[in-house]
């Protein structure tokens, strides 16, 4: 851009220079926004910027005085736009799906299960069934019933709820097997608890729920030293998105035993 401005600033005046600089400043702003937006938005932003730039290069050219659109082949111009529109349609669905996921988390934190269920359904529909987070949240319903009614449920009811959760988790794993929440929920469903909790910590060392659950599991087996080491490893992280108070209470209580 700097080379172009230096080369054409005297020949073609400020109009072309301003248009070219304005276009690339806009694209630079889009790319720069990735640094402070959630990771979910990075891919669609980069794809959109790339398609925008490619379409602009193909559909325009620069003469001595201005930037003009090439309409020699209208059909080609339409074909350039179609992939862009397809990407926008797909990505807007995924973004809306993630918005409903965030809403669902707020509803379940507030104890509003009716709105929580509706938000999970919306997340699944708007994400074309491709958002693993929607299935993880759906699995939280039977797992929550299992945890809350552990003493009143019959063995068959517990088994049915566990199978419902596992089925949803299997679907989530097919979509994204690198989510620590997936393995934490598998442990809650009774599937190889220690292995799944350790797997969750490998994927996300800041997953405090898995760290605390693994420590509890080890302490129940009277493996106190390893439980303390597991908790102590989490002290190197700074937790900004979740409340670490229960974790600090757990490690402080265990430290007093040594």
PDB file of C-alpha atoms in Angstrom, residues 1-257:
ATOM      1  CA  UNK A   1       0.000   0.000   0.000  1.00  0.00           C
ATOM      2  CA  UNK A   2       2.823   2.383   0.922  1.00  0.00           C
ATOM      3  CA  UNK A   3       4.589   1.621  -2.394  1.00  0.00           C
ATOM      4  CA  UNK A   4       1.391   2.244  -4.351  1.00  0.00           C
ATOM      5  CA  UNK A   5       0.735   5.545  -2.593  1.00  0.00           C
ATOM      6  CA  UNK A   6       4.282   6.739  -3.230  1.00  0.00           C
ATOM      7  CA  UNK A   7       4.093   5.732  -6.895  1.00  0.00           C
ATOM      8  CA  UNK A   8       0.701   7.264  -7.676  1.00  0.00           C
ATOM      9  CA  UNK A   9       0.369  10.157  -5.277  1.00  0.00           C
ATOM     10  CA  UNK A  10       1.575  12.738  -7.806  1.00  0.00           C
ATOM     11  CA  UNK A  11       0.164  11.141 -10.950  1.00  0.00           C
ATOM     12  CA  UNK A  12      -3.453  10.439  -9.990  1.00  0.00           C
ATOM     13  CA  UNK A  13      -4.143  12.803  -7.114  1.00  0.00           C
ATOM     14  CA  UNK A  14      -5.565  11.922  -3.741  1.00  0.00           C
ATOM     15  CA  UNK A  15      -8.764  10.162  -4.879  1.00  0.00           C
ATOM     16  CA  UNK A  16      -7.263   6.801  -5.832  1.00  0.00           C
ATOM     17  CA  UNK A  17      -4.821   6.937  -2.942  1.00  0.00           C
ATOM     18  CA  UNK A  18      -7.647   7.534  -0.468  1.00  0.00           C
ATOM     19  CA  UNK A  19      -9.774   4.728  -1.885  1.00  0.00           C
ATOM     20  CA  UNK A  20      -6.956   2.191  -1.820  1.00  0.00           C
ATOM     21  CA  UNK A  21      -5.802   3.246   1.629  1.00  0.00           C
ATOM     22  CA  UNK A  22      -9.373   3.205   2.928  1.00  0.00           C
ATOM     23  CA  UNK A  23     -10.003  -0.324   1.653  1.00  0.00           C
ATOM     24  CA  UNK A  24      -6.859  -1.764   3.203  1.00  0.00           C
ATOM     25  CA  UNK A  25      -7.379   0.116   6.459  1.00  0.00           C
ATOM     26  CA  UNK A  26     -10.846  -1.449   6.676  1.00  0.00           C
ATOM     27  CA  UNK A  27      -9.440  -4.925   6.061  1.00  0.00           C
ATOM     28  CA  UNK A  28      -6.657  -4.288   8.593  1.00  0.00           C
ATOM     29  CA  UNK A  29      -9.245  -3.248  11.175  1.00  0.00           C
ATOM     30  CA  UNK A  30     -11.192  -6.467  10.580  1.00  0.00           C
ATOM     31  CA  UNK A  31      -8.087  -8.615  11.058  1.00  0.00           C
ATOM     32  CA  UNK A  32      -6.932  -6.603  14.082  1.00  0.00           C
ATOM     33  CA  UNK A  33     -10.305  -7.179  15.753  1.00  0.00           C
ATOM     34  CA  UNK A  34      -9.428 -10.883  16.024  1.00  0.00           C
ATOM     35  CA  UNK A  35      -7.021 -10.055  18.858  1.00  0.00           C
ATOM     36  CA  UNK A  36      -9.825  -9.109  21.237  1.00  0.00           C
ATOM     37  CA  UNK A  37     -12.789 -11.134  19.970  1.00  0.00           C
ATOM     38  CA  UNK A  38     -13.680 -14.668  21.165  1.00  0.00           C
ATOM     39  CA  UNK A  39     -11.893 -17.447  19.306  1.00  0.00           C
ATOM     40  CA  UNK A  40     -15.163 -18.624  17.741  1.00  0.00           C
ATOM     41  CA  UNK A  41     -15.278 -15.437  15.650  1.00  0.00           C
ATOM     42  CA  UNK A  42     -11.693 -15.587  14.364  1.00  0.00           C
ATOM     43  CA  UNK A  43     -12.295 -18.080  11.560  1.00  0.00           C
ATOM     44  CA  UNK A  44     -15.375 -16.366  10.059  1.00  0.00           C
ATOM     45  CA  UNK A  45     -13.686 -12.960  10.315  1.00  0.00           C
ATOM     46  CA  UNK A  46     -10.573 -14.201   8.507  1.00  0.00           C
ATOM     47  CA  UNK A  47     -12.612 -16.040   5.869  1.00  0.00           C
ATOM     48  CA  UNK A  48     -14.806 -12.998   5.308  1.00  0.00           C
ATOM     49  CA  UNK A  49     -11.811 -10.691   4.967  1.00  0.00           C
ATOM     50  CA  UNK A  50     -10.129 -13.082   2.525  1.00  0.00           C
ATOM     51  CA  UNK A  51     -13.227 -13.441   0.368  1.00  0.00           C
ATOM     52  CA  UNK A  52     -13.759  -9.670   0.429  1.00  0.00           C
ATOM     53  CA  UNK A  53     -10.217  -9.045  -0.769  1.00  0.00           C
ATOM     54  CA  UNK A  54     -10.380 -11.760  -3.431  1.00  0.00           C
ATOM     55  CA  UNK A  55     -13.718 -10.489  -4.755  1.00  0.00           C
ATOM     56  CA  UNK A  56     -12.430  -6.918  -4.831  1.00  0.00           C
ATOM     57  CA  UNK A  57      -9.292  -7.869  -6.759  1.00  0.00           C
ATOM     58  CA  UNK A  58     -11.255  -9.964  -9.285  1.00  0.00           C
ATOM     59  CA  UNK A  59     -14.108  -7.533  -9.781  1.00  0.00           C
ATOM     60  CA  UNK A  60     -12.147  -4.269 -10.010  1.00  0.00           C
ATOM     61  CA  UNK A  61      -9.109  -2.758 -11.640  1.00  0.00           C
ATOM     62  CA  UNK A  62      -7.243   0.514 -11.282  1.00  0.00           C
ATOM     63  CA  UNK A  63      -6.755   2.885 -14.164  1.00  0.00           C
ATOM     64  CA  UNK A  64      -4.894   6.200 -14.116  1.00  0.00           C
ATOM     65  CA  UNK A  65      -7.686   8.106 -12.413  1.00  0.00           C
ATOM     66  CA  UNK A  66      -9.988   5.800 -10.497  1.00  0.00           C
ATOM     67  CA  UNK A  67     -10.940   2.353  -9.238  1.00  0.00           C
ATOM     68  CA  UNK A  68     -13.596   0.917 -11.555  1.00  0.00           C
ATOM     69  CA  UNK A  69     -15.633  -2.288 -11.608  1.00  0.00           C
ATOM     70  CA  UNK A  70     -15.109  -4.790 -14.400  1.00  0.00           C
ATOM     71  CA  UNK A  71     -18.476  -5.835 -15.819  1.00  0.00           C
ATOM     72  CA  UNK A  72     -17.204  -7.526 -18.944  1.00  0.00           C
ATOM     73  CA  UNK A  73     -18.346 -10.876 -17.499  1.00  0.00           C
ATOM     74  CA  UNK A  74     -21.444 -10.331 -15.289  1.00  0.00           C
ATOM     75  CA  UNK A  75     -21.898 -14.083 -14.746  1.00  0.00           C
ATOM     76  CA  UNK A  76     -18.413 -14.358 -13.299  1.00  0.00           C
ATOM     77  CA  UNK A  77     -19.121 -11.474 -10.962  1.00  0.00           C
ATOM     78  CA  UNK A  78     -22.179 -13.316  -9.639  1.00  0.00           C
ATOM     79  CA  UNK A  79     -20.182 -16.509  -9.197  1.00  0.00           C
ATOM     80  CA  UNK A  80     -17.635 -14.578  -7.145  1.00  0.00           C
ATOM     81  CA  UNK A  81     -20.368 -13.382  -4.788  1.00  0.00           C
ATOM     82  CA  UNK A  82     -22.070 -16.780  -4.315  1.00  0.00           C
ATOM     83  CA  UNK A  83     -19.303 -18.467  -2.263  1.00  0.00           C
ATOM     84  CA  UNK A  84     -19.118 -15.363  -0.111  1.00  0.00           C
ATOM     85  CA  UNK A  85     -22.844 -15.489   0.556  1.00  0.00           C
ATOM     86  CA  UNK A  86     -22.635 -19.227   1.353  1.00  0.00           C
ATOM     87  CA  UNK A  87     -19.870 -18.621   3.890  1.00  0.00           C
ATOM     88  CA  UNK A  88     -21.828 -15.774   5.488  1.00  0.00           C
ATOM     89  CA  UNK A  89     -24.977 -17.921   5.720  1.00  0.00           C
ATOM     90  CA  UNK A  90     -23.143 -20.790   7.405  1.00  0.00           C
ATOM     91  CA  UNK A  91     -21.104 -18.628   9.755  1.00  0.00           C
ATOM     92  CA  UNK A  92     -24.026 -16.502  10.881  1.00  0.00           C
ATOM     93  CA  UNK A  93     -25.801 -19.703  11.872  1.00  0.00           C
ATOM     94  CA  UNK A  94     -22.824 -20.870  13.914  1.00  0.00           C
ATOM     95  CA  UNK A  95     -22.453 -17.477  15.574  1.00  0.00           C
ATOM     96  CA  UNK A  96     -26.141 -17.371  16.470  1.00  0.00           C
ATOM     97  CA  UNK A  97     -25.824 -20.907  17.802  1.00  0.00           C
ATOM     98  CA  UNK A  98     -22.956 -19.892  20.090  1.00  0.00           C
ATOM     99  CA  UNK A  99     -24.961 -16.886  21.255  1.00  0.00           C
ATOM    100  CA  UNK A 100     -27.743 -19.241  22.356  1.00  0.00           C
ATOM    101  CA  UNK A 101     -25.150 -21.434  24.102  1.00  0.00           C
ATOM    102  CA  UNK A 102     -23.988 -18.433  26.129  1.00  0.00           C
ATOM    103  CA  UNK A 103     -27.588 -17.613  26.961  1.00  0.00           C
ATOM    104  CA  UNK A 104     -28.218 -21.205  28.046  1.00  0.00           C
ATOM    105  CA  UNK A 105     -25.273 -21.047  30.439  1.00  0.00           C
ATOM    106  CA  UNK A 106     -26.662 -17.877  31.971  1.00  0.00           C
ATOM    107  CA  UNK A 107     -30.106 -19.450  32.366  1.00  0.00           C
ATOM    108  CA  UNK A 108     -28.806 -22.609  34.028  1.00  0.00           C
ATOM    109  CA  UNK A 109     -26.681 -20.508  36.390  1.00  0.00           C
ATOM    110  CA  UNK A 110     -29.845 -18.606  37.321  1.00  0.00           C
ATOM    111  CA  UNK A 111     -31.799 -21.852  37.763  1.00  0.00           C
ATOM    112  CA  UNK A 112     -34.273 -21.124  34.937  1.00  0.00           C
ATOM    113  CA  UNK A 113     -34.500 -24.593  33.407  1.00  0.00           C
ATOM    114  CA  UNK A 114     -37.348 -23.752  31.021  1.00  0.00           C
ATOM    115  CA  UNK A 115     -35.410 -20.983  29.291  1.00  0.00           C
ATOM    116  CA  UNK A 116     -32.270 -23.117  29.488  1.00  0.00           C
ATOM    117  CA  UNK A 117     -33.932 -25.929  27.526  1.00  0.00           C
ATOM    118  CA  UNK A 118     -35.298 -23.499  24.934  1.00  0.00           C
ATOM    119  CA  UNK A 119     -31.868 -21.887  24.462  1.00  0.00           C
ATOM    120  CA  UNK A 120     -30.208 -25.291  24.001  1.00  0.00           C
ATOM    121  CA  UNK A 121     -32.777 -26.219  21.327  1.00  0.00           C
ATOM    122  CA  UNK A 122     -32.208 -22.912  19.528  1.00  0.00           C
ATOM    123  CA  UNK A 123     -28.442 -23.464  19.679  1.00  0.00           C
ATOM    124  CA  UNK A 124     -28.820 -26.858  18.033  1.00  0.00           C
ATOM    125  CA  UNK A 125     -31.180 -25.627  15.291  1.00  0.00           C
ATOM    126  CA  UNK A 126     -29.349 -22.431  14.363  1.00  0.00           C
ATOM    127  CA  UNK A 127     -26.000 -24.269  14.353  1.00  0.00           C
ATOM    128  CA  UNK A 128     -27.289 -26.876  11.863  1.00  0.00           C
ATOM    129  CA  UNK A 129     -26.658 -29.569  14.485  1.00  0.00           C
ATOM    130  CA  UNK A 130     -22.902 -28.929  14.294  1.00  0.00           C
ATOM    131  CA  UNK A 131     -22.319 -27.097  17.593  1.00  0.00           C
ATOM    132  CA  UNK A 132     -20.858 -29.585  20.087  1.00  0.00           C
ATOM    133  CA  UNK A 133     -21.532 -27.167  22.955  1.00  0.00           C
ATOM    134  CA  UNK A 134     -25.273 -27.577  22.456  1.00  0.00           C
ATOM    135  CA  UNK A 135     -24.995 -31.341  23.031  1.00  0.00           C
ATOM    136  CA  UNK A 136     -22.752 -30.841  26.064  1.00  0.00           C
ATOM    137  CA  UNK A 137     -25.347 -28.537  27.593  1.00  0.00           C
ATOM    138  CA  UNK A 138     -28.129 -30.972  26.754  1.00  0.00           C
ATOM    139  CA  UNK A 139     -26.190 -33.718  28.529  1.00  0.00           C
ATOM    140  CA  UNK A 140     -26.097 -31.525  31.643  1.00  0.00           C
ATOM    141  CA  UNK A 141     -29.843 -32.075  32.112  1.00  0.00           C
ATOM    142  CA  UNK A 142     -29.813 -35.861  32.786  1.00  0.00           C
ATOM    143  CA  UNK A 143     -26.504 -35.487  34.644  1.00  0.00           C
ATOM    144  CA  UNK A 144     -28.035 -32.798  36.855  1.00  0.00           C
ATOM    145  CA  UNK A 145     -31.013 -35.057  37.612  1.00  0.00           C
ATOM    146  CA  UNK A 146     -28.613 -37.856  38.485  1.00  0.00           C
ATOM    147  CA  UNK A 147     -26.671 -35.656  40.855  1.00  0.00           C
ATOM    148  CA  UNK A 148     -29.715 -34.065  42.481  1.00  0.00           C
ATOM    149  CA  UNK A 149     -31.779 -37.237  42.894  1.00  0.00           C
ATOM    150  CA  UNK A 150     -29.046 -39.721  43.593  1.00  0.00           C
ATOM    151  CA  UNK A 151     -30.768 -41.089  46.731  1.00  0.00           C
ATOM    152  CA  UNK A 152     -34.337 -41.209  45.404  1.00  0.00           C
ATOM    153  CA  UNK A 153     -33.830 -42.626  41.911  1.00  0.00           C
ATOM    154  CA  UNK A 154     -34.060 -46.335  41.248  1.00  0.00           C
ATOM    155  CA  UNK A 155     -31.195 -48.236  39.624  1.00  0.00           C
ATOM    156  CA  UNK A 156     -33.083 -48.411  36.302  1.00  0.00           C
ATOM    157  CA  UNK A 157     -33.794 -44.680  36.335  1.00  0.00           C
ATOM    158  CA  UNK A 158     -30.154 -43.910  37.035  1.00  0.00           C
ATOM    159  CA  UNK A 159     -29.068 -46.183  34.203  1.00  0.00           C
ATOM    160  CA  UNK A 160     -31.525 -44.591  31.746  1.00  0.00           C
ATOM    161  CA  UNK A 161     -30.377 -41.071  32.637  1.00  0.00           C
ATOM    162  CA  UNK A 162     -26.749 -42.108  32.342  1.00  0.00           C
ATOM    163  CA  UNK A 163     -27.349 -43.625  28.898  1.00  0.00           C
ATOM    164  CA  UNK A 164     -29.139 -40.468  27.745  1.00  0.00           C
ATOM    165  CA  UNK A 165     -26.176 -38.362  28.798  1.00  0.00           C
ATOM    166  CA  UNK A 166     -23.658 -40.723  27.189  1.00  0.00           C
ATOM    167  CA  UNK A 167     -25.567 -40.699  23.901  1.00  0.00           C
ATOM    168  CA  UNK A 168     -25.465 -36.894  23.817  1.00  0.00           C
ATOM    169  CA  UNK A 169     -21.788 -36.887  24.759  1.00  0.00           C
ATOM    170  CA  UNK A 170     -20.996 -39.362  21.983  1.00  0.00           C
ATOM    171  CA  UNK A 171     -22.604 -36.975  19.503  1.00  0.00           C
ATOM    172  CA  UNK A 172     -20.638 -34.045  20.945  1.00  0.00           C
ATOM    173  CA  UNK A 173     -17.397 -36.011  20.630  1.00  0.00           C
ATOM    174  CA  UNK A 174     -18.034 -36.672  16.944  1.00  0.00           C
ATOM    175  CA  UNK A 175     -18.244 -32.904  16.448  1.00  0.00           C
ATOM    176  CA  UNK A 176     -15.352 -31.857  18.709  1.00  0.00           C
ATOM    177  CA  UNK A 177     -13.207 -34.311  20.642  1.00  0.00           C
ATOM    178  CA  UNK A 178     -10.805 -31.651  21.930  1.00  0.00           C
ATOM    179  CA  UNK A 179     -13.151 -30.052  24.466  1.00  0.00           C
ATOM    180  CA  UNK A 180     -12.233 -30.578  28.124  1.00  0.00           C
ATOM    181  CA  UNK A 181     -15.897 -30.248  29.117  1.00  0.00           C
ATOM    182  CA  UNK A 182     -16.655 -33.389  27.112  1.00  0.00           C
ATOM    183  CA  UNK A 183     -14.406 -35.587  29.248  1.00  0.00           C
ATOM    184  CA  UNK A 184     -15.485 -33.902  32.478  1.00  0.00           C
ATOM    185  CA  UNK A 185     -19.106 -34.719  31.651  1.00  0.00           C
ATOM    186  CA  UNK A 186     -18.136 -38.297  30.770  1.00  0.00           C
ATOM    187  CA  UNK A 187     -16.632 -38.613  34.251  1.00  0.00           C
ATOM    188  CA  UNK A 188     -19.870 -37.269  35.745  1.00  0.00           C
ATOM    189  CA  UNK A 189     -21.744 -39.918  33.754  1.00  0.00           C
ATOM    190  CA  UNK A 190     -19.596 -42.588  35.429  1.00  0.00           C
ATOM    191  CA  UNK A 191     -17.437 -43.400  32.414  1.00  0.00           C
ATOM    192  CA  UNK A 192     -13.865 -44.224  33.527  1.00  0.00           C
ATOM    193  CA  UNK A 193     -13.747 -41.234  35.866  1.00  0.00           C
ATOM    194  CA  UNK A 194     -10.025 -40.944  36.514  1.00  0.00           C
ATOM    195  CA  UNK A 195      -9.027 -41.407  32.863  1.00  0.00           C
ATOM    196  CA  UNK A 196     -11.526 -38.851  31.592  1.00  0.00           C
ATOM    197  CA  UNK A 197     -10.660 -36.281  34.263  1.00  0.00           C
ATOM    198  CA  UNK A 198      -6.954 -36.596  33.453  1.00  0.00           C
ATOM    199  CA  UNK A 199      -7.748 -36.262  29.748  1.00  0.00           C
ATOM    200  CA  UNK A 200      -9.708 -33.076  30.472  1.00  0.00           C
ATOM    201  CA  UNK A 201      -6.732 -31.588  32.312  1.00  0.00           C
ATOM    202  CA  UNK A 202      -4.392 -32.449  29.439  1.00  0.00           C
ATOM    203  CA  UNK A 203      -6.647 -30.524  27.065  1.00  0.00           C
ATOM    204  CA  UNK A 204      -7.260 -27.644  29.470  1.00  0.00           C
ATOM    205  CA  UNK A 205      -5.049 -27.331  32.573  1.00  0.00           C
ATOM    206  CA  UNK A 206      -7.273 -24.469  33.764  1.00  0.00           C
ATOM    207  CA  UNK A 207     -10.377 -26.686  33.913  1.00  0.00           C
ATOM    208  CA  UNK A 208     -10.893 -26.348  37.662  1.00  0.00           C
ATOM    209  CA  UNK A 209     -13.949 -28.589  37.834  1.00  0.00           C
ATOM    210  CA  UNK A 210     -11.908 -31.510  36.475  1.00  0.00           C
ATOM    211  CA  UNK A 211      -8.950 -30.731  38.728  1.00  0.00           C
ATOM    212  CA  UNK A 212     -11.099 -30.615  41.857  1.00  0.00           C
ATOM    213  CA  UNK A 213     -13.074 -33.721  40.883  1.00  0.00           C
ATOM    214  CA  UNK A 214      -9.866 -35.665  40.222  1.00  0.00           C
ATOM    215  CA  UNK A 215      -8.462 -34.613  43.605  1.00  0.00           C
ATOM    216  CA  UNK A 216     -11.685 -35.738  45.315  1.00  0.00           C
ATOM    217  CA  UNK A 217     -11.497 -39.067  43.494  1.00  0.00           C
ATOM    218  CA  UNK A 218      -7.902 -39.644  44.590  1.00  0.00           C
ATOM    219  CA  UNK A 219      -8.653 -38.652  48.166  1.00  0.00           C
ATOM    220  CA  UNK A 220     -11.553 -41.104  48.245  1.00  0.00           C
ATOM    221  CA  UNK A 221      -8.995 -43.804  47.357  1.00  0.00           C
ATOM    222  CA  UNK A 222      -6.713 -42.460  50.124  1.00  0.00           C
ATOM    223  CA  UNK A 223      -4.098 -41.210  47.642  1.00  0.00           C
ATOM    224  CA  UNK A 224      -3.627 -37.935  49.481  1.00  0.00           C
ATOM    225  CA  UNK A 225      -0.169 -36.996  48.216  1.00  0.00           C
ATOM    226  CA  UNK A 226      -1.098 -37.229  44.545  1.00  0.00           C
ATOM    227  CA  UNK A 227      -4.380 -35.392  45.170  1.00  0.00           C
ATOM    228  CA  UNK A 228      -2.440 -32.523  46.713  1.00  0.00           C
ATOM    229  CA  UNK A 229       0.014 -32.478  43.788  1.00  0.00           C
ATOM    230  CA  UNK A 230      -2.868 -32.352  41.313  1.00  0.00           C
ATOM    231  CA  UNK A 231      -4.329 -29.356  43.130  1.00  0.00           C
ATOM    232  CA  UNK A 232      -0.947 -27.654  43.523  1.00  0.00           C
ATOM    233  CA  UNK A 233      -0.297 -27.844  39.764  1.00  0.00           C
ATOM    234  CA  UNK A 234      -3.272 -25.556  39.236  1.00  0.00           C
ATOM    235  CA  UNK A 235      -1.708 -22.767  41.302  1.00  0.00           C
ATOM    236  CA  UNK A 236       0.422 -21.610  38.363  1.00  0.00           C
ATOM    237  CA  UNK A 237      -2.642 -20.394  36.447  1.00  0.00           C
ATOM    238  CA  UNK A 238      -4.555 -17.139  36.824  1.00  0.00           C
ATOM    239  CA  UNK A 239      -8.306 -17.719  36.671  1.00  0.00           C
ATOM    240  CA  UNK A 240     -10.208 -14.756  35.263  1.00  0.00           C
ATOM    241  CA  UNK A 241     -13.287 -16.292  33.667  1.00  0.00           C
ATOM    242  CA  UNK A 242     -14.372 -18.461  36.607  1.00  0.00           C
ATOM    243  CA  UNK A 243     -14.523 -18.092  40.374  1.00  0.00           C
ATOM    244  CA  UNK A 244     -11.509 -19.968  41.825  1.00  0.00           C
ATOM    245  CA  UNK A 245     -12.610 -19.551  45.465  1.00  0.00           C
ATOM    246  CA  UNK A 246     -13.813 -23.195  45.895  1.00  0.00           C
ATOM    247  CA  UNK A 247     -10.526 -24.431  44.432  1.00  0.00           C
ATOM    248  CA  UNK A 248      -8.435 -22.310  46.792  1.00  0.00           C
ATOM    249  CA  UNK A 249     -10.549 -23.501  49.721  1.00  0.00           C
ATOM    250  CA  UNK A 250     -10.013 -27.128  48.733  1.00  0.00           C
ATOM    251  CA  UNK A 251      -6.248 -26.854  48.367  1.00  0.00           C
ATOM    252  CA  UNK A 252      -5.961 -24.829  51.596  1.00  0.00           C
ATOM    253  CA  UNK A 253      -7.908 -27.444  53.547  1.00  0.00           C
ATOM    254  CA  UNK A 254      -5.782 -30.247  52.130  1.00  0.00           C
ATOM    255  CA  UNK A 255      -2.541 -28.343  52.808  1.00  0.00           C
ATOM    256  CA  UNK A 256      -3.417 -28.160  56.511  1.00  0.00           C
ATOM    257  CA  UNK A 257      -3.342 -31.958  56.669  1.00  0.00           C
TER     258      UNK A 257
END
